Tab-separated table of C-alpha atoms in Angstrom:
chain	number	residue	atom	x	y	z
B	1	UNK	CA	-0.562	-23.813	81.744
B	2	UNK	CA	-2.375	-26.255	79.438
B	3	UNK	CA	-1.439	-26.643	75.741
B	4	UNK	CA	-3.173	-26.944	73.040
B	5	UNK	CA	-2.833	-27.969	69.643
B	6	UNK	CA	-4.395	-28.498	66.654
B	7	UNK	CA	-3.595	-30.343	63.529
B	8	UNK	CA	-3.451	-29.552	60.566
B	9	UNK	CA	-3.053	-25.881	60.582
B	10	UNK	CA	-4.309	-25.751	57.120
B	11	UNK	CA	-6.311	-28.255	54.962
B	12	UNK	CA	-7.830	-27.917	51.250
B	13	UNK	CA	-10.490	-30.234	50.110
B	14	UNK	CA	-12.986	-30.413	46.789
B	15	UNK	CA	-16.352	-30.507	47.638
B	16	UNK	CA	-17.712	-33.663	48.856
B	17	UNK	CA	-14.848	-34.786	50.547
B	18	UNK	CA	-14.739	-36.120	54.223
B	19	UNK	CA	-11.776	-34.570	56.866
B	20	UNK	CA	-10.592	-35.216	60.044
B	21	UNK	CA	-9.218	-32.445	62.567
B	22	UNK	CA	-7.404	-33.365	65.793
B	23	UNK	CA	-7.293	-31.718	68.770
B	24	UNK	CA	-4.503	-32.211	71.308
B	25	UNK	CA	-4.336	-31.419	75.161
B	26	UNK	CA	-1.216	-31.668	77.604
B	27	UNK	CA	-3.107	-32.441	80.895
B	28	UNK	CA	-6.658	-33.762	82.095
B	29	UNK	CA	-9.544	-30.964	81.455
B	30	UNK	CA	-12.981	-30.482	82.802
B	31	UNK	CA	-14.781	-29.412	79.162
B	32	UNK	CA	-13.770	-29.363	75.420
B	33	UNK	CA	-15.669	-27.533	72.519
B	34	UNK	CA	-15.474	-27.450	69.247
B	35	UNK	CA	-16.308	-23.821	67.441
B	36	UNK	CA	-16.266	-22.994	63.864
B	37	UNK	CA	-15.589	-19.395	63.172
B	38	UNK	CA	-17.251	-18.155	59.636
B	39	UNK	CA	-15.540	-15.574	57.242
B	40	UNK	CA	-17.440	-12.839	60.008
B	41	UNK	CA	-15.369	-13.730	62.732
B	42	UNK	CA	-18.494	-15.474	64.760
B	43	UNK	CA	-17.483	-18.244	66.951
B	44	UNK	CA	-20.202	-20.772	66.447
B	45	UNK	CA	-20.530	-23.868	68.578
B	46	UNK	CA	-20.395	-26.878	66.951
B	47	UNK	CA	-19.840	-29.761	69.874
B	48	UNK	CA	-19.599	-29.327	74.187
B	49	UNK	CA	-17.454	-32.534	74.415
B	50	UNK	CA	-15.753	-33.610	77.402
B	51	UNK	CA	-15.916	-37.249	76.371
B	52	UNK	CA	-17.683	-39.335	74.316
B	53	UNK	CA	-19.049	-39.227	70.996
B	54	UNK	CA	-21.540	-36.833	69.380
B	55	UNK	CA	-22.849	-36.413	65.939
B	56	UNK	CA	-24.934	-33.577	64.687
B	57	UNK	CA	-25.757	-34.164	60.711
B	58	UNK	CA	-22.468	-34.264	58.758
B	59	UNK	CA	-20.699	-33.067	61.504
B	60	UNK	CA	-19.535	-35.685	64.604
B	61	UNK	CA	-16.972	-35.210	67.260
B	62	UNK	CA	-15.585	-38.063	69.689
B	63	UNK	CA	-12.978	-37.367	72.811
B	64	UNK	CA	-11.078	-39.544	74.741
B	65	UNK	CA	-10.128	-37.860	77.864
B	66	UNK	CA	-8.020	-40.325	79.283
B	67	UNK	CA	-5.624	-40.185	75.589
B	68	UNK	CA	-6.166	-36.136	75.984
B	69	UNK	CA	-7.327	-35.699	72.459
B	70	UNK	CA	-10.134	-34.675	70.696
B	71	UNK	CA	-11.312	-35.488	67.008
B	72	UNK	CA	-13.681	-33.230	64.604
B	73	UNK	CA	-15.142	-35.050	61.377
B	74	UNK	CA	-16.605	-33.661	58.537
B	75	UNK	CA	-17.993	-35.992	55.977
B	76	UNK	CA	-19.534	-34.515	52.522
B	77	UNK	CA	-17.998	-31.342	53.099
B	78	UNK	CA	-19.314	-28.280	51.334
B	79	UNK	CA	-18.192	-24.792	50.491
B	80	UNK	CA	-20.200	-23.306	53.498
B	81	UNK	CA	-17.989	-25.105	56.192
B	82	UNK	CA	-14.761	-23.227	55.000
B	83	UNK	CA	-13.300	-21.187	58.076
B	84	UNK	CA	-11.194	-21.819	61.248
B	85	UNK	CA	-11.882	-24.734	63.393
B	86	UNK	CA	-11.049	-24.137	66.772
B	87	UNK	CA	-10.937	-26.379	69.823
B	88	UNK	CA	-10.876	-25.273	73.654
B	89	UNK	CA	-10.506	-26.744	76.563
B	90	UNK	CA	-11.278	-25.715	79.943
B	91	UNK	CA	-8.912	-26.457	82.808
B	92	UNK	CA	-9.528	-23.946	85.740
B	93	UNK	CA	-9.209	-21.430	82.961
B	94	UNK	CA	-10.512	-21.754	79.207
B	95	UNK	CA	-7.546	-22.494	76.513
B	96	UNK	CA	-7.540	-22.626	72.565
B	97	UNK	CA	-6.128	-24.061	70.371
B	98	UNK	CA	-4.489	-21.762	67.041
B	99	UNK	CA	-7.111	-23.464	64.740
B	100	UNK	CA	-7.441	-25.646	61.853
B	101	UNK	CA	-8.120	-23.407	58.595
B	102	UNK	CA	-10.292	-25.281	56.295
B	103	UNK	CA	-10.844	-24.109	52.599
B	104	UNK	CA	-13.605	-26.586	50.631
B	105	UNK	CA	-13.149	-25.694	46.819
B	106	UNK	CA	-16.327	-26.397	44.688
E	1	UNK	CA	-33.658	-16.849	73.426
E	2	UNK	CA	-31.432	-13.701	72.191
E	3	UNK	CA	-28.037	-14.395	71.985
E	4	UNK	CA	-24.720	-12.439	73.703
E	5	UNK	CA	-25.206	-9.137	72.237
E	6	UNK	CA	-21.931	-6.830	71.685
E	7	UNK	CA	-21.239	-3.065	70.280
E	8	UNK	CA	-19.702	-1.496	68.779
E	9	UNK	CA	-18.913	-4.374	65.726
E	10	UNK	CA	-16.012	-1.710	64.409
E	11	UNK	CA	-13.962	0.850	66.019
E	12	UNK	CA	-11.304	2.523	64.598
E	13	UNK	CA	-8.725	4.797	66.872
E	14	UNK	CA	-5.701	6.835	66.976
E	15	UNK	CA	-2.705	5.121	69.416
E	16	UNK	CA	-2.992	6.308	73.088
E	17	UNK	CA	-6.806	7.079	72.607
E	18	UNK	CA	-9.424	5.042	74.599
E	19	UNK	CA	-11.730	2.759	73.785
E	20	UNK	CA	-15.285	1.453	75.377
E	21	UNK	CA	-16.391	-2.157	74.421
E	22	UNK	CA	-20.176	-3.421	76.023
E	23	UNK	CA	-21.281	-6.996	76.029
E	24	UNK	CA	-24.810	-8.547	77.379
E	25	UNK	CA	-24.874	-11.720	77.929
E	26	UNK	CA	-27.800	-14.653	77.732
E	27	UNK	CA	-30.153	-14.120	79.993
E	28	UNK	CA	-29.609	-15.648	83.151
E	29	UNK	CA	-26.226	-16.822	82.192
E	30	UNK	CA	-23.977	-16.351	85.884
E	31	UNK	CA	-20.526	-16.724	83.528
E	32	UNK	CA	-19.536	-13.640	81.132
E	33	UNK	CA	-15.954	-13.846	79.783
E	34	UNK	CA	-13.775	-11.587	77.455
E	35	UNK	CA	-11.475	-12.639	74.951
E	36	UNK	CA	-8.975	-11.031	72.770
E	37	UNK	CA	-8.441	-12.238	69.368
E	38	UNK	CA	-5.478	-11.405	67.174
E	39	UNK	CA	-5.698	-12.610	63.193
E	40	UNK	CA	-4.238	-15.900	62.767
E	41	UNK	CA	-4.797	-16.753	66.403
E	42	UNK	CA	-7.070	-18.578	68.897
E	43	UNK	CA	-9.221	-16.381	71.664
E	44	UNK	CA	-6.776	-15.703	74.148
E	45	UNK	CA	-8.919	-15.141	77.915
E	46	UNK	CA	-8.362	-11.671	79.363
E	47	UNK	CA	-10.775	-11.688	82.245
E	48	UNK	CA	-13.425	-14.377	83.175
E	49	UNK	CA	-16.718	-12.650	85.528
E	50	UNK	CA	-18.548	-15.214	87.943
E	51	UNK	CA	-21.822	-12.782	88.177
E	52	UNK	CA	-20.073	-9.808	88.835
E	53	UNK	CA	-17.368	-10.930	90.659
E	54	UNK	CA	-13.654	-11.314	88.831
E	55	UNK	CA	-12.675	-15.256	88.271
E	56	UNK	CA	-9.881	-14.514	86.779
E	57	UNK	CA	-7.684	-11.699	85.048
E	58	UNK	CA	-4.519	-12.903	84.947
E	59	UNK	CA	-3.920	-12.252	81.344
E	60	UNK	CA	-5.419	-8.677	81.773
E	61	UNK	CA	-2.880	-5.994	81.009
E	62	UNK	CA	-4.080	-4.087	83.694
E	63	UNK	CA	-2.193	-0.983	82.997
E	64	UNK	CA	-4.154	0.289	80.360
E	65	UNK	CA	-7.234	-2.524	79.895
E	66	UNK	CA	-10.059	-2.735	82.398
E	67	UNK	CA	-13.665	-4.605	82.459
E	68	UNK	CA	-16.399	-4.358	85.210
E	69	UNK	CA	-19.715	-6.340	85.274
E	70	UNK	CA	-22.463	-4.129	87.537
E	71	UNK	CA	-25.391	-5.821	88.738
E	72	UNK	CA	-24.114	-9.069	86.931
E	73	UNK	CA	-25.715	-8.996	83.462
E	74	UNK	CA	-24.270	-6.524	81.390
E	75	UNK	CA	-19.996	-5.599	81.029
E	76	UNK	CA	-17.939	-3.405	79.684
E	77	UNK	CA	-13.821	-3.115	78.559
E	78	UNK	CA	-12.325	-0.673	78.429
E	79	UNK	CA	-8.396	0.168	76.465
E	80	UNK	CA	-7.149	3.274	77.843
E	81	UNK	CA	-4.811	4.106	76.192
E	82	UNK	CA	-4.619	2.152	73.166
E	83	UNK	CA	-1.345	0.819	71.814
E	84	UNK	CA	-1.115	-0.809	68.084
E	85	UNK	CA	-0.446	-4.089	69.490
E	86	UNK	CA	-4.015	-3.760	70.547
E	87	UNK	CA	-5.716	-4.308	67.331
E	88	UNK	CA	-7.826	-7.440	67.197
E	89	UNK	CA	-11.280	-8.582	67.780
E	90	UNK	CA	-12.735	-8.484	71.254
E	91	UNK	CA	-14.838	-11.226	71.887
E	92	UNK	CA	-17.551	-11.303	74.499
E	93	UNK	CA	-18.568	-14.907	76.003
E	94	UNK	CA	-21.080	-16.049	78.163
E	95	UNK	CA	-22.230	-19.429	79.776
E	96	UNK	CA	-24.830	-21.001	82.326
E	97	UNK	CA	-23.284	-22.997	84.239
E	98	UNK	CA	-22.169	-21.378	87.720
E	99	UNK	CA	-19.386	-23.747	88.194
E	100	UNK	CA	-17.723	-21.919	85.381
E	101	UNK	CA	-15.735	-24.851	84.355
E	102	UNK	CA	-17.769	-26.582	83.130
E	103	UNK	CA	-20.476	-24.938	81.149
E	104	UNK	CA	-21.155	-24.564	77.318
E	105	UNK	CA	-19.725	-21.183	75.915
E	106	UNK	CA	-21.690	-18.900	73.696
E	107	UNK	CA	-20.224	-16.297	71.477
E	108	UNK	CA	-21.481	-12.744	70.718
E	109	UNK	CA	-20.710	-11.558	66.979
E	110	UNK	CA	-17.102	-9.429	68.660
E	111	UNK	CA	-15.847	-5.677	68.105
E	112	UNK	CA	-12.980	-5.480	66.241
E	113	UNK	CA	-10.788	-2.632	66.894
E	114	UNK	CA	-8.482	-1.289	64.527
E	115	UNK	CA	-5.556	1.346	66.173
E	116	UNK	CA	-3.460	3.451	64.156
């Protein structure tokens, strides 16, 4: 099947800071989102990406299909986007990645 | 627009007793999916439902898990009976788009079950 992974596993950052997560794929896939799960455990959506760039306030996401990866940015981060960052990717069946944990220190 | 409603949010169990978990999607979504998540892990699928018919299961430990979707909306799992190994947080998904592929997922809040 598919693989999936995401770098870094971990990442610490003050306040304020910008970060970039990456999101790699081993074959050609027919949908990619981006989730961010709070301390809760809820799985919120963040970007439906197959290619292309979106942005959505401090938060944009661009993928190139055709390099099978996927990028996250976060600029100005703040305490509230601490959690896991998770990718998927559908190819015939949905995959995820293990997640990017991200800890923003005030 | 409600979003994919799940119950119970806890359950905790004795090994080798069963367990009921009950999702309803977004209205009119055709795509419901389960997920099992074990700390420190991505969703792992365990059975995808095109309205009520199965997609996909192949991850489904079919000896002791099972999951039906009646008329298409609403779906239950069910762990029967429960092993330790099962402890995680059961996530319900569903999503519009009747190609399945290709559609946006939406999460429900998950039941996490604890088995002792």
């Amino acid at each position: 099947g598919i693989q999936v992974e995401q770098s870094p596993p971990d990442l610490i950052l003050q306040e304020g800071a910008n970060s970039t997560l990456r999101c790699n794929f081993s074959d050609s896939v027919n949908n990619l989102q981006w989730f961010h799960q709070n301390p809760w455990g809820q799985l919120i959506n963040l970007f439906y990406i197959p290619s292309g760039t979106k942005q959505n306030g401090r938060l944009s996401a661009t993928t190139v299909a055709t390099e099978r990866y996927s990028l996250l940015y976060i600029s100005s981060s703040q305490t509230t986007d601490s959690g896991v960052y998770f990718c998927a990717v559908w190819a015939g069946k949905s995959t995820f990645g293990d997640g990017t944990t991200l800890t923003v220190k005030p | 627009e409600a979003g994919v409603a799940q119950s119970p949010r806890y359950k905790i169990i004795e090994k080798r007793q069963s367990v009921a978990f009950w999702c309803n999607p977004i209205s009119g979504h055709a795509t419901l999916y389960w997920y099992q998540q074990i700390l420190g892990q991505g969703p792992k699928l365990l059975i995808q439902f095109q309205n009520n018919g199965v997609v996909d299961d192949s991850q489904l430990p079919k000896d002791r898990f099972s999951a039906e979707r009646l008329k298409g909306v609403d779906s239950t799992l069910k762990i029967q009976p429960a092993k330790l190994e099962d402890s995680a947080v059961y996530l319900c998904a569903s999503s519009l788009d009747r190609l399945a592929d290709t559609g946006e997922l939406f999460f429900g809040e998950g039941s996490r079950l604890t088995v002792l």
